[in-house]
Amino acid sequence: MSGNDNLLWLDNLPVGWAQLYRDLLSDLAAAGINVSVDEAKEKFGSLRIHLEPMVPEARPYIAAAEEQSKFTCQKCGDPGEMLMGNRIVATLCSVHGHGFSKPVRPPVVTVYMKPGNISDE
């Protein structure tokens, strides 16, 4: 994917982050950085963008968009904060955050890996 094909990932993103994602693509294009988005999604209350192949020049732009998503309501795009409710982490504004509360500490993610052949090759 490239160019306008990257906009297809909008279907995988919360509506409130659509403009954030569009702005990221515009900023990359304005900087002359041509990227192909391999994946765009919400994970643990923040935006995640993966490129294939990874373009090092794009990393600061992606990191800034991912950080901004932590303060942007994923439902409406208004200012928000990371909240938890029923083991779900979401970034929500005061209007959409009912039933959620501020976590006492940042969420802990546990990764279980199956034994197998892991190599650098």
PDB file of C-alpha atoms in Angstrom:
ATOM      1  CA  MET A   1       0.000   0.000   0.000  1.00  0.00           C
ATOM      2  CA  SER A   2       1.053   3.567  -0.500  1.00  0.00           C
ATOM      3  CA  GLY A   3      -0.391   7.038  -0.897  1.00  0.00           C
ATOM      4  CA  ASN A   4      -4.166   6.990  -0.666  1.00  0.00           C
ATOM      5  CA  ASP A   5      -4.086   3.223  -0.069  1.00  0.00           C
ATOM      6  CA  ASN A   6      -2.829   4.034   3.421  1.00  0.00           C
ATOM      7  CA  LEU A   7      -6.229   5.604   4.110  1.00  0.00           C
ATOM      8  CA  LEU A   8      -7.796   2.134   3.997  1.00  0.00           C
ATOM      9  CA  TRP A   9      -6.436   1.638   7.521  1.00  0.00           C
ATOM     10  CA  LEU A  10      -8.938   4.226   8.783  1.00  0.00           C
ATOM     11  CA  ASP A  11     -11.483   1.388   8.976  1.00  0.00           C
ATOM     12  CA  ASN A  12      -9.338  -0.245  11.696  1.00  0.00           C
ATOM     13  CA  LEU A  13      -8.970   2.894  13.803  1.00  0.00           C
ATOM     14  CA  PRO A  14     -11.316   4.454  16.329  1.00  0.00           C
ATOM     15  CA  VAL A  15     -13.262   7.325  14.737  1.00  0.00           C
ATOM     16  CA  GLY A  16     -11.758   9.882  17.111  1.00  0.00           C
ATOM     17  CA  TRP A  17      -8.259   9.192  15.812  1.00  0.00           C
ATOM     18  CA  ALA A  18      -9.108   9.496  12.102  1.00  0.00           C
ATOM     19  CA  GLN A  19      -7.869  13.096  11.869  1.00  0.00           C
ATOM     20  CA  LEU A  20      -4.743  12.247  13.856  1.00  0.00           C
ATOM     21  CA  TYR A  21      -3.946   9.502  11.335  1.00  0.00           C
ATOM     22  CA  ARG A  22      -4.712  11.738   8.339  1.00  0.00           C
ATOM     23  CA  ASP A  23      -2.478  14.456   9.798  1.00  0.00           C
ATOM     24  CA  LEU A  24       0.335  11.920  10.228  1.00  0.00           C
ATOM     25  CA  LEU A  25       0.082  10.874   6.582  1.00  0.00           C
ATOM     26  CA  SER A  26       0.021  14.539   5.494  1.00  0.00           C
ATOM     27  CA  ASP A  27       3.056  15.378   7.643  1.00  0.00           C
ATOM     28  CA  LEU A  28       4.984  12.439   6.197  1.00  0.00           C
ATOM     29  CA  ALA A  29       4.092  13.456   2.638  1.00  0.00           C
ATOM     30  CA  ALA A  30       5.038  17.096   3.325  1.00  0.00           C
ATOM     31  CA  ALA A  31       8.426  15.903   4.585  1.00  0.00           C
ATOM     32  CA  GLY A  32       8.902  13.891   1.381  1.00  0.00           C
ATOM     33  CA  ILE A  33       8.707  10.583   3.234  1.00  0.00           C
ATOM     34  CA  ASN A  34       6.866   7.998   1.142  1.00  0.00           C
ATOM     35  CA  VAL A  35       5.570   5.185   3.353  1.00  0.00           C
ATOM     36  CA  SER A  36       3.517   2.057   3.060  1.00  0.00           C
ATOM     37  CA  VAL A  37       1.470   1.393   6.197  1.00  0.00           C
ATOM     38  CA  ASP A  38       1.497  -2.307   7.034  1.00  0.00           C
ATOM     39  CA  GLU A  39      -0.812  -1.936  10.042  1.00  0.00           C
ATOM     40  CA  ALA A  40      -2.638   0.840  11.904  1.00  0.00           C
ATOM     41  CA  LYS A  41      -4.633   0.014  15.029  1.00  0.00           C
ATOM     42  CA  GLU A  42      -5.543   0.840  18.603  1.00  0.00           C
ATOM     43  CA  LYS A  43      -3.716  -1.154  21.239  1.00  0.00           C
ATOM     44  CA  PHE A  44      -3.778  -0.566  24.993  1.00  0.00           C
ATOM     45  CA  GLY A  45      -5.391   2.842  24.525  1.00  0.00           C
ATOM     46  CA  SER A  46      -2.960   4.265  21.999  1.00  0.00           C
ATOM     47  CA  LEU A  47      -2.426   4.398  18.269  1.00  0.00           C
ATOM     48  CA  ARG A  48       0.007   1.912  16.747  1.00  0.00           C
ATOM     49  CA  ILE A  49       1.431   2.345  13.249  1.00  0.00           C
ATOM     50  CA  HIS A  50       3.665  -0.218  11.548  1.00  0.00           C
ATOM     51  CA  LEU A  51       5.385   0.319   8.209  1.00  0.00           C
ATOM     52  CA  GLU A  52       6.727  -2.267   5.802  1.00  0.00           C
ATOM     53  CA  PRO A  53       9.578  -1.786   5.365  1.00  0.00           C
ATOM     54  CA  MET A  54      10.321   0.473   8.302  1.00  0.00           C
ATOM     55  CA  VAL A  55      11.433   3.900   7.138  1.00  0.00           C
ATOM     56  CA  PRO A  56      13.747   5.372   9.809  1.00  0.00           C
ATOM     57  CA  GLU A  57      12.929   8.967   8.809  1.00  0.00           C
ATOM     58  CA  ALA A  58       9.240   8.304   9.575  1.00  0.00           C
ATOM     59  CA  ARG A  59       9.833   7.148  13.145  1.00  0.00           C
ATOM     60  CA  PRO A  60       9.726  10.608  14.841  1.00  0.00           C
ATOM     61  CA  TYR A  61       6.447  11.430  13.086  1.00  0.00           C
ATOM     62  CA  ILE A  62       4.909   8.094  14.055  1.00  0.00           C
ATOM     63  CA  ALA A  63       6.114   8.410  17.649  1.00  0.00           C
ATOM     64  CA  ALA A  64       4.563  11.884  17.890  1.00  0.00           C
ATOM     65  CA  ALA A  65       1.198  10.644  16.540  1.00  0.00           C
ATOM     66  CA  GLU A  66       1.239   7.649  18.886  1.00  0.00           C
ATOM     67  CA  GLU A  67       1.987   9.943  21.838  1.00  0.00           C
ATOM     68  CA  GLN A  68      -0.761  12.400  20.817  1.00  0.00           C
ATOM     69  CA  SER A  69      -3.269   9.524  20.703  1.00  0.00           C
ATOM     70  CA  LYS A  70      -2.741   9.056  24.455  1.00  0.00           C
ATOM     71  CA  PHE A  71      -4.379  12.468  24.954  1.00  0.00           C
ATOM     72  CA  THR A  72      -7.060  12.297  22.236  1.00  0.00           C
ATOM     73  CA  CYS A  73     -10.460  10.683  22.817  1.00  0.00           C
ATOM     74  CA  GLN A  74     -10.709   7.706  20.520  1.00  0.00           C
ATOM     75  CA  LYS A  75     -14.492   8.162  20.286  1.00  0.00           C
ATOM     76  CA  CYS A  76     -14.723  11.845  19.302  1.00  0.00           C
ATOM     77  CA  GLY A  77     -11.215  13.351  18.935  1.00  0.00           C
ATOM     78  CA  ASP A  78     -11.596  15.793  21.851  1.00  0.00           C
ATOM     79  CA  PRO A  79      -8.898  15.986  24.537  1.00  0.00           C
ATOM     80  CA  GLY A  80      -8.874  12.820  26.618  1.00  0.00           C
ATOM     81  CA  GLU A  81      -6.802  10.644  28.896  1.00  0.00           C
ATOM     82  CA  MET A  82      -5.958   6.976  29.264  1.00  0.00           C
ATOM     83  CA  LEU A  83      -8.575   5.257  31.405  1.00  0.00           C
ATOM     84  CA  MET A  84      -9.374   1.708  32.451  1.00  0.00           C
ATOM     85  CA  GLY A  85     -12.657  -0.099  32.759  1.00  0.00           C
ATOM     86  CA  ASN A  86     -13.274  -3.829  33.067  1.00  0.00           C
ATOM     87  CA  ARG A  87      -9.627  -4.565  32.120  1.00  0.00           C
ATOM     88  CA  ILE A  88      -9.914  -2.424  28.995  1.00  0.00           C
ATOM     89  CA  VAL A  89      -7.540   0.496  28.438  1.00  0.00           C
ATOM     90  CA  ALA A  90      -8.960   3.328  26.350  1.00  0.00           C
ATOM     91  CA  THR A  91      -8.220   6.991  25.780  1.00  0.00           C
ATOM     92  CA  LEU A  92     -11.451   8.862  26.370  1.00  0.00           C
ATOM     93  CA  CYS A  93     -12.795  12.332  27.142  1.00  0.00           C
ATOM     94  CA  SER A  94     -15.027  13.120  30.122  1.00  0.00           C
ATOM     95  CA  VAL A  95     -18.146  12.576  27.996  1.00  0.00           C
ATOM     96  CA  HIS A  96     -17.156   9.108  26.733  1.00  0.00           C
ATOM     97  CA  GLY A  97     -15.251   7.977  29.830  1.00  0.00           C
ATOM     98  CA  HIS A  98     -18.258   6.952  31.949  1.00  0.00           C
ATOM     99  CA  GLY A  99     -17.605   3.594  33.579  1.00  0.00           C
ATOM    100  CA  PHE A 100     -13.853   4.073  33.231  1.00  0.00           C
ATOM    101  CA  SER A 101     -11.406   5.436  35.789  1.00  0.00           C
ATOM    102  CA  LYS A 102      -7.814   6.595  35.957  1.00  0.00           C
ATOM    103  CA  PRO A 103      -5.452   3.673  36.498  1.00  0.00           C
ATOM    104  CA  VAL A 104      -3.437   3.733  39.707  1.00  0.00           C
ATOM    105  CA  ARG A 105      -0.340   3.007  37.616  1.00  0.00           C
ATOM    106  CA  PRO A 106       0.305   2.401  33.920  1.00  0.00           C
ATOM    107  CA  PRO A 107      -1.180  -0.873  32.665  1.00  0.00           C
ATOM    108  CA  VAL A 108       1.071  -3.902  32.756  1.00  0.00           C
ATOM    109  CA  VAL A 109       1.193  -6.041  29.651  1.00  0.00           C
ATOM    110  CA  THR A 110       2.125  -9.686  30.075  1.00  0.00           C
ATOM    111  CA  VAL A 111       3.424 -11.562  27.058  1.00  0.00           C
ATOM    112  CA  TYR A 112       3.497 -15.343  27.104  1.00  0.00           C
ATOM    113  CA  MET A 113       5.797 -16.946  24.570  1.00  0.00           C
ATOM    114  CA  LYS A 114       5.664 -20.550  23.537  1.00  0.00           C
ATOM    115  CA  PRO A 115       8.994 -22.352  23.539  1.00  0.00           C
ATOM    116  CA  GLY A 116      10.344 -22.749  20.052  1.00  0.00           C
ATOM    117  CA  ASN A 117      13.176 -22.097  17.717  1.00  0.00           C
ATOM    118  CA  ILE A 118      13.916 -18.379  17.892  1.00  0.00           C
ATOM    119  CA  SER A 119      16.927 -17.257  15.923  1.00  0.00           C
ATOM    120  CA  ASP A 120      18.326 -14.155  14.293  1.00  0.00           C
ATOM    121  CA  GLU A 121      18.299 -15.841  10.888  1.00  0.00           C
TER     122      GLU A 121
END
